Tab-separated table of C-alpha atoms and ligand atoms in Angstrom:
chain	number	residue	atom	x	y	z
A	11	MET	CA	7.072	-27.249	-77.765
A	12	ILE	CA	10.413	-25.550	-77.402
A	13	LEU	CA	10.255	-22.389	-75.383
A	14	LYS	CA	12.808	-19.820	-76.442
A	15	MET	CA	14.136	-17.440	-73.911
A	16	SER	CA	17.214	-15.290	-73.594
A	17	ASN	CA	20.092	-16.334	-71.413
A	18	SER	CA	19.511	-13.446	-69.001
A	19	GLU	CA	15.829	-14.287	-68.704
A	20	TYR	CA	16.713	-17.914	-68.010
A	21	LEU	CA	19.205	-16.842	-65.393
A	22	SER	CA	16.813	-14.481	-63.690
A	23	LYS	CA	14.233	-17.265	-63.416
A	24	HIS	CA	16.669	-19.657	-61.829
A	25	LEU	CA	18.698	-17.432	-59.567
A	26	ARG	CA	17.520	-17.607	-56.008
A	27	ILE	CA	17.557	-14.183	-54.475
A	28	PHE	CA	18.519	-13.935	-50.805
A	29	SER	CA	17.835	-10.709	-49.048
A	30	MET	CA	20.839	-9.433	-47.132
A	31	SER	CA	20.331	-9.188	-43.417
A	32	GLU	CA	20.722	-5.449	-43.326
A	33	PRO	CA	17.794	-3.159	-43.976
A	34	ARG	CA	18.278	0.259	-45.498
A	35	PRO	CA	18.629	2.992	-42.901
A	36	ASP	CA	15.728	5.321	-42.381
A	37	TYR	CA	16.961	8.862	-42.963
A	38	GLN	CA	13.761	10.552	-41.881
A	39	TYR	CA	14.955	11.064	-38.347
A	40	LEU	CA	18.489	12.106	-39.148
A	41	MET	CA	18.129	15.477	-37.432
A	42	HIS	CA	18.157	14.034	-33.921
A	43	SER	CA	19.911	10.799	-34.506
A	44	ILE	CA	23.294	9.738	-33.280
A	45	TYR	CA	25.932	8.237	-35.536
A	46	ILE	CA	27.064	4.883	-34.200
A	47	GLY	CA	29.244	3.331	-36.887
A	48	LYS	CA	29.171	1.697	-40.298
A	49	THR	CA	27.122	-1.405	-41.038
A	50	ALA	CA	29.026	-4.514	-42.055
A	51	ILE	CA	27.439	-5.341	-45.422
A	52	TYR	CA	26.627	-2.103	-47.250
A	53	LYS	CA	29.004	0.006	-45.118
A	54	THR	CA	26.254	2.551	-44.674
A	55	PRO	CA	26.348	4.827	-41.639
A	56	PHE	CA	24.046	3.623	-38.897
A	57	PHE	CA	22.225	6.230	-36.819
A	58	LEU	CA	20.253	5.728	-33.668
A	59	ASP	CA	17.205	7.826	-32.907
A	60	LEU	CA	15.750	7.057	-29.516
A	61	ASN	CA	12.450	8.721	-30.410
A	62	SER	CA	11.820	6.687	-33.527
A	63	ALA	CA	11.883	3.375	-31.686
A	64	VAL	CA	8.875	1.942	-29.862
A	65	ASN	CA	10.629	2.813	-26.625
A	66	PRO	CA	13.913	4.608	-25.911
A	67	HIS	CA	15.556	2.000	-23.708
A	68	LEU	CA	18.797	0.288	-24.588
A	69	VAL	CA	20.505	-2.835	-23.326
A	70	ALA	CA	24.110	-3.721	-24.173
A	71	VAL	CA	25.217	-7.280	-23.425
A	72	GLY	CA	28.650	-8.772	-23.882
A	73	MET	CA	31.654	-10.297	-22.199
A	74	SER	CA	34.185	-8.257	-20.254
A	75	GLY	CA	36.214	-6.013	-22.540
A	76	SER	CA	33.856	-6.353	-25.507
A	77	GLY	CA	33.128	-2.606	-25.733
A	78	LYS	CA	29.848	-1.970	-23.866
A	79	THR	CA	31.107	0.893	-21.710
A	80	PHE	CA	32.848	2.523	-24.656
A	81	PHE	CA	29.570	2.380	-26.595
A	82	LEU	CA	27.456	3.776	-23.748
A	83	LYS	CA	29.930	6.557	-23.066
A	84	SER	CA	29.976	7.655	-26.702
A	85	LEU	CA	26.221	7.436	-27.012
A	86	MET	CA	25.431	9.452	-23.911
A	87	ILE	CA	28.007	12.128	-24.648
A	88	LYS	CA	26.564	12.569	-28.138
A	89	GLU	CA	22.981	12.521	-26.804
A	90	ASN	CA	23.951	15.219	-24.341
A	91	ILE	CA	25.722	17.393	-26.921
A	92	ILE	CA	23.494	16.860	-29.967
A	93	ASN	CA	20.044	16.485	-28.421
A	94	GLY	CA	20.643	18.294	-25.149
A	95	SER	CA	19.472	15.252	-23.188
A	96	ASN	CA	20.146	15.300	-19.477
A	97	VAL	CA	22.243	12.332	-18.462
A	98	LEU	CA	22.507	10.686	-15.064
A	99	VAL	CA	25.108	7.967	-14.660
A	100	VAL	CA	24.843	5.596	-11.735
A	101	ASP	CA	28.577	5.040	-11.830
A	102	TRP	CA	29.346	1.771	-10.128
A	103	SER	CA	33.109	1.815	-10.506
A	104	GLY	CA	33.988	5.403	-11.398
A	105	GLU	CA	34.397	4.610	-15.099
A	106	TYR	CA	32.512	7.640	-16.356
A	107	LEU	CA	34.466	10.417	-14.666
A	108	GLU	CA	36.348	11.305	-17.841
A	109	ALA	CA	33.130	11.291	-19.869
A	110	ALA	CA	31.588	13.738	-17.378
A	111	LYS	CA	34.683	15.930	-17.570
A	112	PHE	CA	34.507	15.857	-21.365
A	113	VAL	CA	31.065	17.498	-21.388
A	114	SER	CA	31.785	19.708	-18.346
A	115	GLY	CA	29.310	17.684	-16.306
A	116	ALA	CA	29.239	17.261	-12.546
A	117	VAL	CA	30.706	14.329	-10.654
A	118	TYR	CA	29.244	13.590	-7.219
A	119	LYS	CA	30.288	11.288	-4.457
A	120	PHE	CA	28.903	10.870	-0.969
A	121	GLY	CA	30.373	12.669	2.026
A	122	GLY	CA	32.568	15.728	2.521
A	123	GLU	CA	32.180	19.441	1.816
A	124	ASP	CA	31.374	18.948	-1.856
A	125	GLY	CA	29.656	15.587	-1.399
A	126	LEU	CA	26.095	14.304	-1.513
A	127	ASN	CA	24.000	13.603	1.538
A	128	ILE	CA	21.367	10.920	1.164
A	129	ILE	CA	18.883	12.867	3.277
A	130	HIS	CA	18.970	15.868	0.946
A	131	LEU	CA	19.117	13.645	-2.087
A	132	LEU	CA	15.861	11.882	-1.356
A	133	CYS	CA	14.070	15.108	-0.322
A	134	LYS	CA	10.863	14.449	1.556
A	135	LYS	CA	11.201	10.692	1.514
A	136	SER	CA	13.793	10.633	4.265
A	137	GLU	CA	12.094	13.252	6.409
A	138	GLY	CA	10.567	12.511	9.801
A	139	ILE	CA	11.405	9.693	12.167
A	140	ASN	CA	9.609	7.131	10.059
A	141	GLY	CA	11.285	8.107	6.793
A	142	LEU	CA	14.690	8.101	8.435
A	143	ALA	CA	14.167	4.767	10.228
A	144	ASN	CA	13.012	3.217	6.958
A	145	LEU	CA	15.943	4.578	5.021
A	146	ILE	CA	18.559	3.448	7.534
A	147	SER	CA	16.943	0.021	7.848
A	148	LYS	CA	16.924	-0.503	4.093
A	149	LEU	CA	20.542	0.546	3.758
A	150	ILE	CA	21.772	-1.855	6.421
A	151	LYS	CA	19.165	-4.548	5.723
A	152	ALA	CA	17.930	-4.331	9.313
A	153	ASP	CA	15.705	-7.124	10.625
A	154	ALA	CA	12.388	-6.364	12.349
A	155	THR	CA	13.918	-6.032	15.841
A	156	GLU	CA	16.680	-3.762	14.612
A	157	PHE	CA	14.163	-1.646	12.692
A	158	LYS	CA	12.103	-1.223	15.845
A	159	LEU	CA	15.125	-0.257	17.915
A	160	ILE	CA	16.277	2.305	15.335
A	161	GLY	CA	12.772	3.811	15.268
A	162	SER	CA	12.441	4.034	19.023
A	163	LEU	CA	15.942	5.501	19.485
A	164	LEU	CA	15.303	8.106	16.814
A	165	GLU	CA	12.023	8.957	18.526
A	166	THR	CA	13.562	9.194	22.005
A	167	TYR	CA	16.504	11.264	20.950
A	168	LYS	CA	14.889	13.350	18.245
A	169	ASN	CA	15.618	16.574	20.136
A	170	LYS	CA	19.275	15.715	20.121
A	171	PHE	CA	19.297	15.473	16.317
A	172	ASN	CA	17.354	18.688	16.129
A	173	GLY	CA	16.710	18.531	12.415
A	174	ASN	CA	20.350	17.744	11.777
A	175	PHE	CA	20.569	14.004	11.922
A	176	SER	CA	23.934	12.625	12.937
A	177	ILE	CA	24.536	8.953	12.448
A	178	ARG	CA	27.343	9.070	15.004
A	179	GLU	CA	24.825	10.067	17.710
A	180	LEU	CA	22.588	7.174	16.717
A	181	ILE	CA	25.514	4.766	16.875
A	182	ASN	CA	26.338	6.010	20.391
A	183	GLU	CA	22.789	5.368	21.507
A	184	VAL	CA	22.784	1.900	19.942
A	185	LYS	CA	26.068	1.121	21.684
A	186	LYS	CA	24.490	1.961	25.040
A	187	SER	CA	21.299	0.013	24.484
A	188	GLU	CA	22.191	-3.023	22.416
A	189	GLY	CA	25.519	-3.018	20.626
A	190	GLY	CA	26.397	-6.178	18.715
A	191	GLN	CA	25.364	-6.669	15.126
A	192	LEU	CA	23.371	-3.443	14.764
A	193	TYR	CA	26.265	-1.418	16.111
A	194	TYR	CA	28.549	-3.023	13.534
A	195	LYS	CA	26.089	-2.466	10.657
A	196	LEU	CA	25.567	1.192	11.568
A	197	SER	CA	29.305	1.742	11.851
A	198	MET	CA	29.707	0.475	8.277
A	199	LEU	CA	26.992	2.869	7.189
A	200	HIS	CA	28.718	5.689	9.019
A	201	GLU	CA	31.981	4.916	7.213
A	202	SER	CA	30.242	5.141	3.842
A	203	GLY	CA	29.662	8.869	4.438
A	204	LEU	CA	26.117	8.725	3.061
A	205	PHE	CA	24.875	11.084	5.760
A	206	ASP	CA	27.887	13.392	5.895
A	207	GLY	CA	27.825	15.368	2.636
A	208	LYS	CA	27.258	19.096	2.776
A	209	MET	CA	25.852	19.582	-0.740
A	210	ARG	CA	22.140	20.245	-0.894
A	211	VAL	CA	21.615	18.360	-4.141
A	212	ASN	CA	18.463	16.345	-4.685
A	213	LEU	CA	17.344	13.815	-7.261
A	214	TYR	CA	15.665	16.474	-9.417
A	215	ASP	CA	19.027	18.259	-9.791
A	216	PHE	CA	20.427	15.127	-11.388
A	217	PHE	CA	18.273	15.755	-14.432
A	218	LYS	CA	19.883	19.040	-15.337
A	219	GLY	CA	22.845	18.531	-17.676
A	220	PHE	CA	25.303	15.671	-17.291
A	221	ASN	CA	25.687	14.187	-13.828
A	222	ASP	CA	27.710	11.273	-12.585
A	223	ILE	CA	27.082	9.721	-9.146
A	224	ASN	CA	30.319	8.012	-8.355
A	225	LEU	CA	29.531	5.034	-6.097
A	226	SER	CA	32.933	3.412	-6.504
A	227	THR	CA	34.085	4.171	-2.970
A	228	LEU	CA	31.085	2.604	-1.244
A	229	ASN	CA	30.959	-0.778	0.422
A	230	GLY	CA	29.306	-3.478	-1.761
A	231	SER	CA	26.123	-4.227	0.172
A	232	ILE	CA	25.427	-0.564	0.969
A	233	LYS	CA	26.022	0.286	-2.678
A	234	LEU	CA	23.414	-2.255	-3.773
A	235	ALA	CA	20.844	-1.057	-1.264
A	236	LEU	CA	21.549	2.554	-2.210
A	237	ALA	CA	21.156	1.891	-5.945
A	238	ASP	CA	17.837	0.207	-5.227
A	239	ILE	CA	16.653	3.166	-3.113
A	240	ILE	CA	17.772	5.677	-5.761
A	241	PHE	CA	15.900	3.801	-8.496
A	242	LYS	CA	12.719	3.503	-6.495
A	243	SER	CA	12.868	7.198	-5.594
A	244	MET	CA	13.457	8.131	-9.224
A	245	MET	CA	10.370	6.199	-10.207
A	246	GLU	CA	8.396	8.189	-7.678
A	247	LEU	CA	9.607	11.540	-8.924
A	248	MET	CA	9.193	10.828	-12.651
A	249	PRO	CA	5.511	11.837	-12.816
A	250	ASP	CA	6.583	15.337	-11.696
A	251	PHE	CA	8.339	15.703	-15.051
A	252	GLY	CA	5.015	15.195	-16.841
A	253	ILE	CA	4.064	12.806	-19.612
A	254	SER	CA	6.338	13.280	-22.599
A	255	ASN	CA	6.537	11.760	-26.048
A	256	SER	CA	10.163	12.703	-26.556
A	257	ILE	CA	13.221	11.760	-24.575
A	258	LYS	CA	14.742	14.399	-22.346
A	259	ASN	CA	16.544	12.395	-19.709
A	260	ILE	CA	18.814	9.393	-19.844
A	261	ILE	CA	19.693	7.172	-16.893
A	262	VAL	CA	22.746	4.993	-17.410
A	263	VAL	CA	23.508	1.913	-15.317
A	264	ASP	CA	26.663	0.120	-16.324
A	265	GLU	CA	27.523	-3.267	-14.841
A	266	ALA	CA	23.803	-3.638	-14.307
A	267	TRP	CA	24.258	-7.313	-13.541
A	268	LYS	CA	25.178	-6.239	-10.030
A	269	ILE	CA	21.836	-4.581	-9.362
A	270	ILE	CA	19.334	-6.094	-11.749
A	271	ASN	CA	18.822	-9.372	-9.948
A	272	PRO	CA	17.935	-7.946	-6.559
A	273	MET	CA	15.617	-5.388	-8.183
A	274	GLN	CA	11.990	-6.416	-8.340
A	275	ASP	CA	10.469	-3.581	-10.295
A	276	ILE	CA	12.775	-3.307	-13.281
A	277	GLY	CA	9.997	-3.904	-15.857
A	278	LYS	CA	7.854	-1.278	-14.201
A	279	LEU	CA	10.808	1.104	-14.114
A	280	PHE	CA	11.272	0.694	-17.877
A	281	ARG	CA	7.576	1.221	-18.628
A	282	GLU	CA	7.140	4.232	-16.359
A	283	SER	CA	10.349	5.892	-17.529
A	284	ARG	CA	9.294	5.861	-21.141
A	285	LYS	CA	5.999	7.505	-20.284
A	286	TYR	CA	7.733	10.456	-18.623
A	287	GLY	CA	10.487	10.979	-21.211
A	288	PHE	CA	13.279	8.998	-19.528
A	289	ALA	CA	15.455	6.516	-21.375
A	290	ILE	CA	17.348	3.796	-19.527
A	291	PHE	CA	20.636	2.470	-20.877
A	292	ILE	CA	22.021	-0.607	-19.218
A	293	ALA	CA	25.098	-2.710	-19.841
A	294	THR	CA	25.642	-6.159	-18.472
A	295	GLN	CA	28.080	-9.042	-18.863
A	296	LEU	CA	25.596	-11.676	-17.856
A	297	ILE	CA	23.077	-12.364	-20.530
A	298	GLU	CA	20.968	-14.419	-18.129
A	299	ASP	CA	20.302	-11.179	-16.245
A	300	ILE	CA	18.486	-9.818	-19.231
A	301	ASN	CA	15.148	-11.343	-18.475
A	302	ASN	CA	12.139	-11.309	-20.766
A	303	GLU	CA	10.715	-8.286	-19.088
A	304	ILE	CA	13.793	-6.237	-19.919
A	305	ILE	CA	13.979	-7.558	-23.490
A	306	SER	CA	10.333	-6.814	-24.143
A	307	ASN	CA	10.725	-3.311	-22.739
A	308	SER	CA	13.905	-2.310	-24.594
A	309	ALA	CA	13.645	-1.432	-28.241
A	310	HIS	CA	17.432	-1.300	-28.623
A	311	ILE	CA	19.429	-4.424	-27.912
A	312	ALA	CA	23.156	-4.383	-28.624
A	313	ILE	CA	24.882	-7.742	-28.559
A	314	PHE	CA	28.642	-7.530	-28.158
A	315	LYS	CA	31.047	-10.461	-28.198
A	316	LEU	CA	29.602	-13.105	-25.892
A	317	ARG	CA	31.364	-15.398	-23.448
A	318	ASN	CA	30.483	-18.819	-24.793
A	319	GLN	CA	28.088	-21.010	-26.750
A	320	ALA	CA	25.573	-21.068	-23.895
A	321	ASP	CA	25.212	-17.276	-24.244
A	322	TYR	CA	24.545	-17.592	-27.979
A	323	ASP	CA	21.879	-20.202	-27.168
A	324	ILE	CA	20.161	-17.716	-24.864
A	325	ILE	CA	20.195	-15.148	-27.688
A	326	ARG	CA	18.686	-17.773	-29.978
A	327	GLY	CA	15.903	-18.297	-27.417
A	328	VAL	CA	15.111	-14.578	-27.327
A	329	ARG	CA	14.127	-14.744	-31.022
A	330	LEU	CA	15.217	-11.224	-31.848
A	331	PHE	CA	17.840	-12.339	-34.309
A	332	SER	CA	17.710	-14.761	-37.230
A	333	GLU	CA	19.900	-17.887	-37.368
A	334	TYR	CA	21.942	-16.097	-40.023
A	335	ASP	CA	22.487	-13.123	-37.700
A	336	ILE	CA	23.463	-15.425	-34.844
A	337	SER	CA	25.985	-17.226	-37.047
A	338	ARG	CA	27.593	-13.846	-37.805
A	339	MET	CA	27.808	-12.979	-34.107
A	340	ASN	CA	30.798	-15.311	-33.829
A	341	ALA	CA	32.761	-12.734	-35.786
A	342	LEU	CA	32.177	-9.954	-33.243
A	343	ARG	CA	35.366	-8.254	-32.067
A	344	VAL	CA	36.051	-5.572	-29.454
A	345	GLY	CA	34.000	-2.527	-30.443
A	346	SER	CA	31.693	-4.295	-32.896
A	347	CYS	CA	28.128	-5.287	-32.087
A	348	PHE	CA	24.885	-6.628	-33.419
A	349	MET	CA	22.135	-4.121	-32.943
A	350	SER	CA	18.437	-4.868	-32.979
A	351	VAL	CA	16.061	-1.907	-33.100
A	352	LEU	CA	12.287	-2.110	-32.857
A	353	THR	CA	11.079	0.985	-34.716
A	354	LYS	CA	7.648	2.601	-34.683
A	355	ASN	CA	7.346	2.688	-38.471
A	356	SER	CA	9.269	-0.196	-39.926
A	357	GLY	CA	9.193	-2.963	-37.344
A	358	SER	CA	12.283	-4.738	-36.155
A	359	LYS	CA	15.648	-4.253	-37.871
A	360	SER	CA	18.997	-5.753	-37.069
A	361	PHE	CA	22.423	-4.544	-38.126
A	362	LEU	CA	25.943	-5.749	-37.654
A	363	ILE	CA	28.028	-2.691	-36.839
A	364	SER	CA	31.613	-3.455	-37.677
A	365	HIS	CA	33.163	-0.777	-35.526
A	366	ILE	CA	31.491	1.575	-33.088
A	367	ASP	CA	32.875	4.947	-33.906
A	368	GLY	CA	32.970	6.509	-30.510
A	369	LEU	CA	34.373	9.451	-28.719
A	370	GLN	CA	37.474	8.322	-27.000
A	371	VAL	CA	37.850	10.252	-23.796
A	372	GLU	CA	40.260	7.839	-22.245
A	373	PHE	CA	43.910	8.383	-21.594
A	374	PHE	CA	46.757	5.991	-21.026
A	375	GLU	CA	50.177	6.775	-19.668
A	376	ILE	CA	53.565	6.152	-21.167
A	377	LYS	CA	55.994	5.489	-18.383
A	378	GLY	CA	59.365	7.124	-18.916
A	379	GLU	CA	62.368	7.338	-16.625
A	380	ILE	CA	61.812	11.019	-15.795
A	381	MET	CA	58.003	11.009	-15.597
A	382	ASN	CA	54.782	9.519	-16.996
A	383	TYR	CA	53.273	11.034	-20.152
A	384	PRO	CA	49.457	11.074	-20.544
A	385	ILE	CA	48.279	10.233	-24.070
A	386	ASN	CA	44.722	10.436	-25.413
A	387	LEU	CA	43.841	6.906	-26.580
A	388	GLN	CA	41.621	8.166	-29.398
A	389	LYS	CA	44.287	10.488	-30.786
A	390	PHE	CA	46.878	7.743	-30.517
A	391	SER	CA	44.641	5.274	-32.345
A	392	GLU	CA	43.772	7.829	-35.082
A	393	TYR	CA	47.441	8.657	-35.490
A	394	LEU	CA	48.355	5.010	-35.996
A	395	GLU	CA	45.581	4.691	-38.576
A	396	GLY	CA	46.868	7.833	-40.278
A	397	ILE	CA	50.355	6.422	-40.720
A	398	GLY	CA	48.918	3.308	-42.338
A	399	ILE	CA	48.782	0.725	-39.545
A	400	ALA	CA	46.016	-1.826	-40.218
A	401	ARG	CA	42.865	-1.658	-38.045
A	402	ILE	CA	43.435	-5.193	-36.794
A	403	GLU	CA	46.927	-4.224	-35.675
A	404	ILE	CA	45.596	-1.085	-33.954
A	405	ASN	CA	42.987	-3.163	-32.112
A	406	ARG	CA	45.789	-5.433	-30.947
A	407	ILE	CA	47.750	-2.431	-29.643
A	408	MET	CA	44.631	-1.035	-27.902
A	409	GLU	CA	43.970	-4.401	-26.252
A	410	HIS	CA	47.550	-4.441	-25.076
A	411	ILE	CA	47.181	-0.996	-23.529
A	412	THR	CA	43.980	-2.051	-21.721
A	413	GLU	CA	45.571	-5.235	-20.439
A	414	SER	CA	48.425	-3.223	-18.931
A	415	ASP	CA	46.025	-1.112	-16.831
A	416	LYS	CA	46.667	1.816	-19.146
A	417	ILE	CA	50.267	2.353	-18.029
A	418	LEU	CA	52.871	1.184	-20.477
A	419	GLU	CA	56.631	1.476	-20.304
A	420	LEU	CA	58.083	3.507	-23.148
A	421	GLU	CA	60.194	0.556	-24.298
A	422	LYS	CA	57.045	-1.592	-24.455
A	423	ILE	CA	55.394	0.980	-26.735
A	424	ILE	CA	58.535	1.032	-28.862
A	425	SER	CA	58.522	-2.754	-29.248
A	426	ILE	CA	54.798	-2.797	-30.063
A	427	LEU	CA	55.238	-0.122	-32.723
A	428	SER	CA	58.293	-1.841	-34.072
A	429	ASN	CA	56.488	-5.215	-34.207
A	430	SER	CA	53.692	-3.468	-36.101
A	431	GLY	CA	56.176	-2.636	-38.846
A	432	LEU	CA	57.199	0.944	-38.000
A	433	SER	CA	60.778	1.956	-38.758
A	434	ARG	CA	63.019	3.443	-36.098
A	435	ALA	CA	62.645	6.895	-37.691
A	436	ASP	CA	58.800	6.591	-37.741
A	437	ILE	CA	58.798	5.601	-34.083
A	438	LEU	CA	60.980	8.561	-33.139
A	439	VAL	CA	58.717	11.015	-34.997
A	440	SER	CA	55.550	9.469	-33.525
A	441	LEU	CA	56.785	9.596	-29.950
A	442	ARG	CA	58.006	13.175	-30.353
A	443	LEU	CA	54.565	14.125	-31.659
A	444	PHE	CA	53.023	12.792	-28.460
A	445	GLY	CA	55.339	14.896	-26.378
A	446	ILE	CA	57.913	12.315	-25.320
A	447	PRO	CA	61.322	14.036	-25.034
A	448	ASP	CA	64.246	12.679	-27.051
A	449	ILE	CA	66.202	11.909	-23.892
A	450	GLU	CA	63.471	9.486	-22.765
A	451	ILE	CA	63.399	7.835	-26.196
A	452	VAL	CA	67.179	7.365	-26.217
A	453	LYS	CA	67.125	5.928	-22.690
A	454	ALA	CA	64.298	3.561	-23.635
A	455	TYR	CA	66.226	2.301	-26.686
A	456	ASN	CA	69.217	1.715	-24.444
A	457	ARG	CA	67.136	-0.282	-21.974
A	458	LEU	CA	65.682	-2.273	-24.859
A	459	LYS	CA	69.166	-3.149	-26.144
A	460	LYS	CA	70.031	-4.568	-22.752
A	461	VAL	CA	66.807	-6.474	-22.148
A	462	HIS	CA	65.544	-7.711	-25.488
A	463	PHE	CA	68.573	-7.571	-27.677
A	464	ASN	CA	66.874	-8.938	-30.748
A	465	VAL	CA	63.501	-7.178	-30.566
A	466	LEU	CA	64.376	-4.287	-32.851
B	7	ATP	N1	34.580	0.884	-30.613
B	7	ATP	C1	35.742	0.987	-29.972
B	7	ATP	N2	36.752	1.729	-30.486
B	7	ATP	C2	37.930	1.848	-29.848
B	7	ATP	N3	38.208	1.262	-28.672
B	7	ATP	C3	37.264	0.498	-28.109
B	7	ATP	C4	35.976	0.320	-28.717
B	7	ATP	N4	35.241	-0.476	-27.944
B	7	ATP	C5	36.018	-0.776	-26.884
B	7	ATP	N5	37.222	-0.206	-26.983
B	7	ATP	C6	38.307	-0.317	-26.017
B	7	ATP	O1	38.335	-1.652	-25.500
B	7	ATP	C7	38.494	-1.655	-24.088
B	7	ATP	C8	37.366	-2.458	-23.440
B	7	ATP	O2	36.122	-1.843	-23.735
B	7	ATP	P1	35.009	-1.571	-22.625
B	7	ATP	O3	35.593	-1.034	-21.388
B	7	ATP	O4	33.963	-0.760	-23.279
B	7	ATP	O5	34.517	-3.052	-22.368
B	7	ATP	P2	33.237	-3.554	-21.519
B	7	ATP	O6	32.426	-4.386	-22.412
B	7	ATP	O7	32.585	-2.405	-20.871
B	7	ATP	O8	33.914	-4.502	-20.438
B	7	ATP	P3	33.466	-4.778	-18.897
B	7	ATP	O9	32.262	-5.673	-18.966
B	7	ATP	O10	34.652	-5.481	-18.311
B	7	ATP	O11	33.171	-3.473	-18.252
B	7	ATP	C9	38.530	-0.195	-23.645
B	7	ATP	O12	39.858	0.202	-23.425
B	7	ATP	C10	37.975	0.572	-24.813
B	7	ATP	O13	38.543	1.841	-24.937
B	8	MG	MG1	32.305	-1.852	-18.888
């Protein structure tokens, strides 16, 4: 028997339909969600809503320079402005100071008139001889003998401290009685200024508005011990905020690879935080640091450009992404990422976000002969886009600026712009718009003529 069917019917029976790896966005939660960027396939805007996921935590992984910090900065600024979330940044290298300034947040460091003091910060925990001896011992990683000596000296000389502990006094006593290694360790602690600050700020105050604890000036081992103490203390105070089913506070730890490994209770921290309305955002370069406990406790995983094949193999092992998704990860560039979200209503979704559309609060400087001129990176990048420079070219320029530690000679900027196809007149207008005086531009062209005669 001959079966008659139309061409279109025949085609529809034989065409294999593949579903695209990009689910439709869920607009139900748009009110509180944060715009991240456009998805790669349908170019639909992708929004993140911390409350619609099974937990609010977020992990960003990727190689150095891939865009993790930029992403976290944009996300937390928007969370703070749009949802009124309190944000605490444990700022390892002082990278978030501009972000804090942008939202009129507070930046804290240890020591000095306007600085933090660890005793006030930890409230009751550091009170009494025992609390103090424990705290000091943890910070300097004291052994059992040293711990005992610190305790007994604090006990003997407690009248001397008279409620106002001075680490210098303790060091003097140690010098008399033992000296050596403990004396050296305590001197390092003294230098860190952890006990010197005059501000009476405690951990609770960190969850009011946007706060940045700048740890960049501290010595490495003390910094690690301090971060550990701060995290443990935060876990203890969380129940005081009460059980909450919406997110009110965000704790951000960038370069988490430096503190994750030594931390034992990270899984517990993630679980407890969620219960009390705290979200934890972490960024790390080392994918091997993201252990199963972290993966299973973070509903948002952002994969940025990875270092090498071994990293992609680890991602494969995590089983969050399909083989197809993993094959597309090779195409990740600075500022693009693969995002997996485990939602309450529609299970797991993954999206390739082609460009994270962030708030650029960074500046770079153009070095002239008379002075340096600060330029907002975001405005500069938008301007270049506006005059028709291709995105790929702009990314190249941005990479160049980052590589030069954000200070670029005016003639370098001129050659970059010229190599990107801008005419001499366009360059002149652009530089004037960014406040560079004509005299500097003329001088820079003169220098260029001498150095690279054939560049322009
Ligand atoms: N989506 C983006 N749009 C515009 N610029 C971006 C974007 N993502 C990153 N950049 C720029 O690329 C540079 C590197 O990004 P970023 O500092 O976020 O990298 P990172 O992954 O945090 O690196 P590291 O691990 O070394 O800290 C920065 O100058 C940043 O401004
Ligand atoms: Mg970073």
